[in-house]
């Protein structure tokens, strides 16, 4: 499990959320900080080159100290023998750092906070979350503030029933739901007069079959924008988590488009678990 951190309170809350969510699972957590490149030093001028090197060294030392503090905070928590931890600094921009680390370590999940730090430590984790959703193949859990004590009795699942075969894609969701004795609430947002076609009914059944070990309820929301319908549903149901399948060219692609990505991550106040269908 990859835990990118910018050393903000929100990143720390996302880490605590991850430790709680997977408390019964044997996991290795990689706590990663992306140290974004400085603008290249001028080719002439010894003092400028020295200043550049000094700043680079100072940033690296500060990041190493912050990572050490982060690890020590984790080790001060009640010990969980199923969990191991490693820290790392990746010299790259956030998205590239996450992508290369997931590939190198074969990570199963990336867990990020959806609001970055303020001021000098801002590393734009919050504003990058939507881009991460579109470009990262593995499962992503996006954790907003104040998520630690959410009731997990009900997990929402927003679907447009455009997928006909899930294979083992939803195993992680099923594990989380089973561990928390959660009900799955399928929600489908449609135009007022739309009816399920034969194909969509078959796909709905395929989803129900993929989740057949779990208790499922079905909800249909009509005549509202998708992002509005999902947000209202999430808040009115007080969901513990909301699951979305991000499928290229799907009905829900607009949730993660440039115009909506920021609003979806900042206005939905429940943790999002996003499965990227193109990865399977």
PDB file of N, CA and C in Angstrom, residues 151-221:
ATOM      1  N   UNK A 151     -18.991   5.833  10.162  1.00  0.00           N
ATOM      2  CA  UNK A 151     -19.687   4.562  10.316  1.00  0.00           C
ATOM      3  C   UNK A 151     -19.630   3.810   8.985  1.00  0.00           C
ATOM      4  N   UNK A 152     -19.137   2.582   9.020  1.00  0.00           N
ATOM      5  CA  UNK A 152     -18.964   1.809   7.788  1.00  0.00           C
ATOM      6  C   UNK A 152     -20.120   0.840   7.551  1.00  0.00           C
ATOM      7  N   UNK A 153     -21.272   1.081   8.166  1.00  0.00           N
ATOM      8  CA  UNK A 153     -22.412   0.178   7.982  1.00  0.00           C
ATOM      9  C   UNK A 153     -22.878   0.134   6.533  1.00  0.00           C
ATOM     10  N   UNK A 154     -22.689   1.240   5.793  1.00  0.00           N
ATOM     11  CA  UNK A 154     -23.191   1.314   4.423  1.00  0.00           C
ATOM     12  C   UNK A 154     -22.119   1.870   3.493  1.00  0.00           C
ATOM     13  N   UNK A 155     -21.853   1.138   2.428  1.00  0.00           N
ATOM     14  CA  UNK A 155     -20.910   1.580   1.399  1.00  0.00           C
ATOM     15  C   UNK A 155     -21.688   1.820   0.104  1.00  0.00           C
ATOM     16  N   UNK A 156     -21.568   3.011  -0.448  1.00  0.00           N
ATOM     17  CA  UNK A 156     -22.235   3.323  -1.701  1.00  0.00           C
ATOM     18  C   UNK A 156     -21.452   2.808  -2.892  1.00  0.00           C
ATOM     19  N   UNK A 157     -22.162   2.487  -3.954  1.00  0.00           N
ATOM     20  CA  UNK A 157     -21.523   2.041  -5.190  1.00  0.00           C
ATOM     21  C   UNK A 157     -22.246   2.715  -6.344  1.00  0.00           C
ATOM     22  N   UNK A 158     -21.617   3.747  -6.932  1.00  0.00           N
ATOM     23  CA  UNK A 158     -22.216   4.477  -8.041  1.00  0.00           C
ATOM     24  C   UNK A 158     -21.888   3.762  -9.337  1.00  0.00           C
ATOM     25  N   UNK A 159     -22.916   3.406 -10.099  1.00  0.00           N
ATOM     26  CA  UNK A 159     -22.686   2.660 -11.340  1.00  0.00           C
ATOM     27  C   UNK A 159     -23.626   3.115 -12.442  1.00  0.00           C
ATOM     28  N   UNK A 160     -23.116   3.079 -13.675  1.00  0.00           N
ATOM     29  CA  UNK A 160     -23.961   3.333 -14.837  1.00  0.00           C
ATOM     30  C   UNK A 160     -24.276   2.033 -15.581  1.00  0.00           C
ATOM     31  N   UNK A 161     -23.846   0.904 -14.974  1.00  0.00           N
ATOM     32  CA  UNK A 161     -24.100  -0.433 -15.543  1.00  0.00           C
ATOM     33  C   UNK A 161     -23.553  -0.566 -16.963  1.00  0.00           C
ATOM     34  N   UNK A 162     -22.377  -0.015 -17.189  1.00  0.00           N
ATOM     35  CA  UNK A 162     -21.749  -0.114 -18.511  1.00  0.00           C
ATOM     36  C   UNK A 162     -20.741  -1.255 -18.589  1.00  0.00           C
ATOM     37  N   UNK A 163     -20.532  -1.963 -17.480  1.00  0.00           N
ATOM     38  CA  UNK A 163     -19.547  -3.046 -17.443  1.00  0.00           C
ATOM     39  C   UNK A 163     -20.280  -4.375 -17.372  1.00  0.00           C
ATOM     40  N   UNK A 164     -19.869  -5.305 -18.203  1.00  0.00           N
ATOM     41  CA  UNK A 164     -20.552  -6.600 -18.260  1.00  0.00           C
ATOM     42  C   UNK A 164     -19.810  -7.707 -17.538  1.00  0.00           C
ATOM     43  N   UNK A 165     -18.528  -7.493 -17.252  1.00  0.00           N
ATOM     44  CA  UNK A 165     -17.740  -8.544 -16.612  1.00  0.00           C
ATOM     45  C   UNK A 165     -16.743  -7.925 -15.651  1.00  0.00           C
ATOM     46  N   UNK A 166     -16.833  -8.291 -14.386  1.00  0.00           N
ATOM     47  CA  UNK A 166     -15.971  -7.703 -13.360  1.00  0.00           C
ATOM     48  C   UNK A 166     -14.812  -8.606 -12.960  1.00  0.00           C
ATOM     49  N   UNK A 167     -14.890  -9.884 -13.265  1.00  0.00           N
ATOM     50  CA  UNK A 167     -13.830 -10.792 -12.852  1.00  0.00           C
ATOM     51  C   UNK A 167     -13.595 -10.707 -11.358  1.00  0.00           C
ATOM     52  N   UNK A 168     -12.339 -10.483 -10.973  1.00  0.00           N
ATOM     53  CA  UNK A 168     -11.988 -10.349  -9.549  1.00  0.00           C
ATOM     54  C   UNK A 168     -11.768  -8.897  -9.143  1.00  0.00           C
ATOM     55  N   UNK A 169     -12.228  -7.972  -9.977  1.00  0.00           N
ATOM     56  CA  UNK A 169     -11.951  -6.556  -9.746  1.00  0.00           C
ATOM     57  C   UNK A 169     -12.419  -6.054  -8.387  1.00  0.00           C
ATOM     58  N   UNK A 170     -13.516  -6.595  -7.903  1.00  0.00           N
ATOM     59  CA  UNK A 170     -14.144  -6.036  -6.702  1.00  0.00           C
ATOM     60  C   UNK A 170     -13.768  -6.782  -5.424  1.00  0.00           C
ATOM     61  N   UNK A 171     -12.743  -7.617  -5.494  1.00  0.00           N
ATOM     62  CA  UNK A 171     -12.359  -8.404  -4.314  1.00  0.00           C
ATOM     63  C   UNK A 171     -12.010  -7.516  -3.127  1.00  0.00           C
ATOM     64  N   UNK A 172     -11.274  -6.426  -3.377  1.00  0.00           N
ATOM     65  CA  UNK A 172     -10.883  -5.536  -2.282  1.00  0.00           C
ATOM     66  C   UNK A 172     -12.105  -4.914  -1.632  1.00  0.00           C
ATOM     67  N   UNK A 173     -13.053  -4.456  -2.451  1.00  0.00           N
ATOM     68  CA  UNK A 173     -14.290  -3.890  -1.907  1.00  0.00           C
ATOM     69  C   UNK A 173     -15.022  -4.924  -1.059  1.00  0.00           C
ATOM     70  N   UNK A 174     -15.087  -6.147  -1.539  1.00  0.00           N
ATOM     71  CA  UNK A 174     -15.780  -7.214  -0.803  1.00  0.00           C
ATOM     72  C   UNK A 174     -15.083  -7.500   0.517  1.00  0.00           C
ATOM     73  N   UNK A 175     -13.742  -7.457   0.513  1.00  0.00           N
ATOM     74  CA  UNK A 175     -12.990  -7.672   1.761  1.00  0.00           C
ATOM     75  C   UNK A 175     -13.285  -6.572   2.770  1.00  0.00           C
ATOM     76  N   UNK A 176     -13.304  -5.322   2.296  1.00  0.00           N
ATOM     77  CA  UNK A 176     -13.582  -4.191   3.194  1.00  0.00           C
ATOM     78  C   UNK A 176     -15.000  -4.278   3.735  1.00  0.00           C
ATOM     79  N   UNK A 177     -15.962  -4.576   2.857  1.00  0.00           N
ATOM     80  CA  UNK A 177     -17.360  -4.667   3.282  1.00  0.00           C
ATOM     81  C   UNK A 177     -17.564  -5.815   4.260  1.00  0.00           C
ATOM     82  N   UNK A 178     -16.946  -6.943   4.000  1.00  0.00           N
ATOM     83  CA  UNK A 178     -17.085  -8.099   4.895  1.00  0.00           C
ATOM     84  C   UNK A 178     -16.476  -7.806   6.259  1.00  0.00           C
ATOM     85  N   UNK A 179     -15.291  -7.194   6.268  1.00  0.00           N
ATOM     86  CA  UNK A 179     -14.615  -6.891   7.538  1.00  0.00           C
ATOM     87  C   UNK A 179     -15.419  -5.926   8.397  1.00  0.00           C
ATOM     88  N   UNK A 180     -16.221  -5.063   7.747  1.00  0.00           N
ATOM     89  CA  UNK A 180     -16.988  -4.049   8.485  1.00  0.00           C
ATOM     90  C   UNK A 180     -18.479  -4.361   8.550  1.00  0.00           C
ATOM     91  N   UNK A 181     -18.866  -5.566   8.091  1.00  0.00           N
ATOM     92  CA  UNK A 181     -20.282  -5.953   8.040  1.00  0.00           C
ATOM     93  C   UNK A 181     -21.124  -4.876   7.354  1.00  0.00           C
ATOM     94  N   UNK A 182     -20.631  -4.384   6.223  1.00  0.00           N
ATOM     95  CA  UNK A 182     -21.274  -3.276   5.512  1.00  0.00           C
ATOM     96  C   UNK A 182     -22.299  -3.780   4.502  1.00  0.00           C
ATOM     97  N   UNK A 183     -23.362  -2.991   4.323  1.00  0.00           N
ATOM     98  CA  UNK A 183     -24.290  -3.186   3.214  1.00  0.00           C
ATOM     99  C   UNK A 183     -23.785  -2.382   2.024  1.00  0.00           C
ATOM    100  N   UNK A 184     -24.039  -2.881   0.819  1.00  0.00           N
ATOM    101  CA  UNK A 184     -23.683  -2.155  -0.397  1.00  0.00           C
ATOM    102  C   UNK A 184     -24.943  -1.516  -0.968  1.00  0.00           C
ATOM    103  N   UNK A 185     -24.899  -0.208  -1.160  1.00  0.00           N
ATOM    104  CA  UNK A 185     -26.024   0.518  -1.747  1.00  0.00           C
ATOM    105  C   UNK A 185     -25.663   0.939  -3.168  1.00  0.00           C
ATOM    106  N   UNK A 186     -26.220   0.222  -4.147  1.00  0.00           N
ATOM    107  CA  UNK A 186     -25.994   0.567  -5.549  1.00  0.00           C
ATOM    108  C   UNK A 186     -26.841   1.785  -5.910  1.00  0.00           C
ATOM    109  N   UNK A 187     -26.214   2.797  -6.499  1.00  0.00           N
ATOM    110  CA  UNK A 187     -26.966   3.982  -6.895  1.00  0.00           C
ATOM    111  C   UNK A 187     -26.736   4.237  -8.378  1.00  0.00           C
ATOM    112  N   UNK A 188     -27.844   4.477  -9.079  1.00  0.00           N
ATOM    113  CA  UNK A 188     -27.824   4.689 -10.530  1.00  0.00           C
ATOM    114  C   UNK A 188     -28.504   6.014 -10.812  1.00  0.00           C
ATOM    115  N   UNK A 189     -27.757   6.956 -11.410  1.00  0.00           N
ATOM    116  CA  UNK A 189     -28.288   8.282 -11.725  1.00  0.00           C
ATOM    117  C   UNK A 189     -28.653   8.332 -13.204  1.00  0.00           C
ATOM    118  N   UNK A 190     -29.922   8.646 -13.498  1.00  0.00           N
ATOM    119  CA  UNK A 190     -30.388   8.632 -14.891  1.00  0.00           C
ATOM    120  C   UNK A 190     -31.258   9.847 -15.179  1.00  0.00           C
ATOM    121  N   UNK A 191     -31.486  10.095 -16.454  1.00  0.00           N
ATOM    122  CA  UNK A 191     -32.477  11.098 -16.844  1.00  0.00           C
ATOM    123  C   UNK A 191     -33.873  10.590 -16.476  1.00  0.00           C
ATOM    124  N   UNK A 192     -34.806  11.507 -16.329  1.00  0.00           N
ATOM    125  CA  UNK A 192     -36.123  11.184 -15.780  1.00  0.00           C
ATOM    126  C   UNK A 192     -36.827  10.061 -16.542  1.00  0.00           C
ATOM    127  N   UNK A 193     -36.749  10.082 -17.863  1.00  0.00           N
ATOM    128  CA  UNK A 193     -37.531   9.132 -18.656  1.00  0.00           C
ATOM    129  C   UNK A 193     -36.739   7.914 -19.117  1.00  0.00           C
ATOM    130  N   UNK A 194     -35.485   7.819 -18.696  1.00  0.00           N
ATOM    131  CA  UNK A 194     -34.665   6.692 -19.137  1.00  0.00           C
ATOM    132  C   UNK A 194     -35.080   5.399 -18.444  1.00  0.00           C
ATOM    133  N   UNK A 195     -35.134   4.348 -19.215  1.00  0.00           N
ATOM    134  CA  UNK A 195     -35.383   3.012 -18.665  1.00  0.00           C
ATOM    135  C   UNK A 195     -34.164   2.140 -18.939  1.00  0.00           C
ATOM    136  N   UNK A 196     -33.975   1.133 -18.105  1.00  0.00           N
ATOM    137  CA  UNK A 196     -32.852   0.222 -18.315  1.00  0.00           C
ATOM    138  C   UNK A 196     -33.104  -0.627 -19.557  1.00  0.00           C
ATOM    139  N   UNK A 197     -32.145  -0.616 -20.459  1.00  0.00           N
ATOM    140  CA  UNK A 197     -32.245  -1.473 -21.637  1.00  0.00           C
ATOM    141  C   UNK A 197     -31.955  -2.912 -21.228  1.00  0.00           C
ATOM    142  N   UNK A 198     -32.174  -3.818 -22.146  1.00  0.00           N
ATOM    143  CA  UNK A 198     -31.882  -5.226 -21.883  1.00  0.00           C
ATOM    144  C   UNK A 198     -30.406  -5.408 -21.525  1.00  0.00           C
ATOM    145  N   UNK A 199     -29.546  -4.693 -22.250  1.00  0.00           N
ATOM    146  CA  UNK A 199     -28.109  -4.785 -21.982  1.00  0.00           C
ATOM    147  C   UNK A 199     -27.768  -4.267 -20.587  1.00  0.00           C
ATOM    148  N   UNK A 200     -28.345  -3.125 -20.222  1.00  0.00           N
ATOM    149  CA  UNK A 200     -28.061  -2.550 -18.914  1.00  0.00           C
ATOM    150  C   UNK A 200     -28.610  -3.427 -17.788  1.00  0.00           C
ATOM    151  N   UNK A 201     -29.761  -4.034 -18.021  1.00  0.00           N
ATOM    152  CA  UNK A 201     -30.305  -4.954 -17.013  1.00  0.00           C
ATOM    153  C   UNK A 201     -29.366  -6.148 -16.820  1.00  0.00           C
ATOM    154  N   UNK A 202     -28.808  -6.640 -17.912  1.00  0.00           N
ATOM    155  CA  UNK A 202     -27.864  -7.755 -17.823  1.00  0.00           C
ATOM    156  C   UNK A 202     -26.604  -7.331 -17.068  1.00  0.00           C
ATOM    157  N   UNK A 203     -26.148  -6.115 -17.336  1.00  0.00           N
ATOM    158  CA  UNK A 203     -24.950  -5.617 -16.654  1.00  0.00           C
ATOM    159  C   UNK A 203     -25.216  -5.357 -15.171  1.00  0.00           C
ATOM    160  N   UNK A 204     -26.417  -4.902 -14.855  1.00  0.00           N
ATOM    161  CA  UNK A 204     -26.798  -4.723 -13.460  1.00  0.00           C
ATOM    162  C   UNK A 204     -26.768  -6.070 -12.733  1.00  0.00           C
ATOM    163  N   UNK A 205     -27.266  -7.093 -13.389  1.00  0.00           N
ATOM    164  CA  UNK A 205     -27.252  -8.430 -12.807  1.00  0.00           C
ATOM    165  C   UNK A 205     -25.814  -8.925 -12.626  1.00  0.00           C
ATOM    166  N   UNK A 206     -24.946  -8.605 -13.604  1.00  0.00           N
ATOM    167  CA  UNK A 206     -23.537  -9.007 -13.505  1.00  0.00           C
ATOM    168  C   UNK A 206     -22.872  -8.366 -12.286  1.00  0.00           C
ATOM    169  N   UNK A 207     -23.214  -7.102 -12.016  1.00  0.00           N
ATOM    170  CA  UNK A 207     -22.667  -6.421 -10.839  1.00  0.00           C
ATOM    171  C   UNK A 207     -23.189  -7.054  -9.558  1.00  0.00           C
ATOM    172  N   UNK A 208     -24.481  -7.345  -9.528  1.00  0.00           N
ATOM    173  CA  UNK A 208     -25.057  -7.993  -8.353  1.00  0.00           C
ATOM    174  C   UNK A 208     -24.409  -9.358  -8.114  1.00  0.00           C
ATOM    175  N   UNK A 209     -24.129 -10.092  -9.195  1.00  0.00           N
ATOM    176  CA  UNK A 209     -23.474 -11.384  -9.068  1.00  0.00           C
ATOM    177  C   UNK A 209     -22.046 -11.239  -8.552  1.00  0.00           C
ATOM    178  N   UNK A 210     -21.362 -10.177  -9.007  1.00  0.00           N
ATOM    179  CA  UNK A 210     -19.990  -9.941  -8.556  1.00  0.00           C
ATOM    180  C   UNK A 210     -19.935  -9.626  -7.064  1.00  0.00           C
ATOM    181  N   UNK A 211     -21.050  -9.085  -6.546  1.00  0.00           N
ATOM    182  CA  UNK A 211     -21.132  -8.728  -5.118  1.00  0.00           C
ATOM    183  C   UNK A 211     -22.038  -9.697  -4.354  1.00  0.00           C
ATOM    184  N   UNK A 212     -22.198 -10.897  -4.890  1.00  0.00           N
ATOM    185  CA  UNK A 212     -23.250 -11.782  -4.381  1.00  0.00           C
ATOM    186  C   UNK A 212     -23.068 -12.232  -2.946  1.00  0.00           C
ATOM    187  N   UNK A 213     -21.869 -12.059  -2.383  1.00  0.00           N
ATOM    188  CA  UNK A 213     -21.666 -12.469  -0.990  1.00  0.00           C
ATOM    189  C   UNK A 213     -22.070 -11.376  -0.005  1.00  0.00           C
ATOM    190  N   UNK A 214     -22.532 -10.229  -0.526  1.00  0.00           N
ATOM    191  CA  UNK A 214     -22.827  -9.077   0.328  1.00  0.00           C
ATOM    192  C   UNK A 214     -24.300  -8.688   0.251  1.00  0.00           C
ATOM    193  N   UNK A 215     -24.839  -8.122   1.329  1.00  0.00           N
ATOM    194  CA  UNK A 215     -26.209  -7.577   1.262  1.00  0.00           C
ATOM    195  C   UNK A 215     -26.227  -6.321   0.400  1.00  0.00           C
ATOM    196  N   UNK A 216     -27.185  -6.248  -0.537  1.00  0.00           N
ATOM    197  CA  UNK A 216     -27.221  -5.153  -1.515  1.00  0.00           C
ATOM    198  C   UNK A 216     -28.599  -4.502  -1.529  1.00  0.00           C
ATOM    199  N   UNK A 217     -28.600  -3.164  -1.573  1.00  0.00           N
ATOM    200  CA  UNK A 217     -29.815  -2.389  -1.829  1.00  0.00           C
ATOM    201  C   UNK A 217     -29.612  -1.616  -3.127  1.00  0.00           C
ATOM    202  N   UNK A 218     -30.707  -1.293  -3.808  1.00  0.00           N
ATOM    203  CA  UNK A 218     -30.613  -0.584  -5.076  1.00  0.00           C
ATOM    204  C   UNK A 218     -31.385   0.726  -5.009  1.00  0.00           C
ATOM    205  N   UNK A 219     -30.756   1.819  -5.471  1.00  0.00           N
ATOM    206  CA  UNK A 219     -31.379   3.140  -5.489  1.00  0.00           C
ATOM    207  C   UNK A 219     -31.225   3.754  -6.883  1.00  0.00           C
ATOM    208  N   UNK A 220     -32.274   4.433  -7.306  1.00  0.00           N
ATOM    209  CA  UNK A 220     -32.281   5.104  -8.611  1.00  0.00           C
ATOM    210  C   UNK A 220     -32.587   6.583  -8.386  1.00  0.00           C
ATOM    211  N   UNK A 221     -31.722   7.441  -8.902  1.00  0.00           N
ATOM    212  CA  UNK A 221     -31.913   8.881  -8.776  1.00  0.00           C
ATOM    213  C   UNK A 221     -32.143   9.451 -10.178  1.00  0.00           C
TER     214      UNK A 221
END
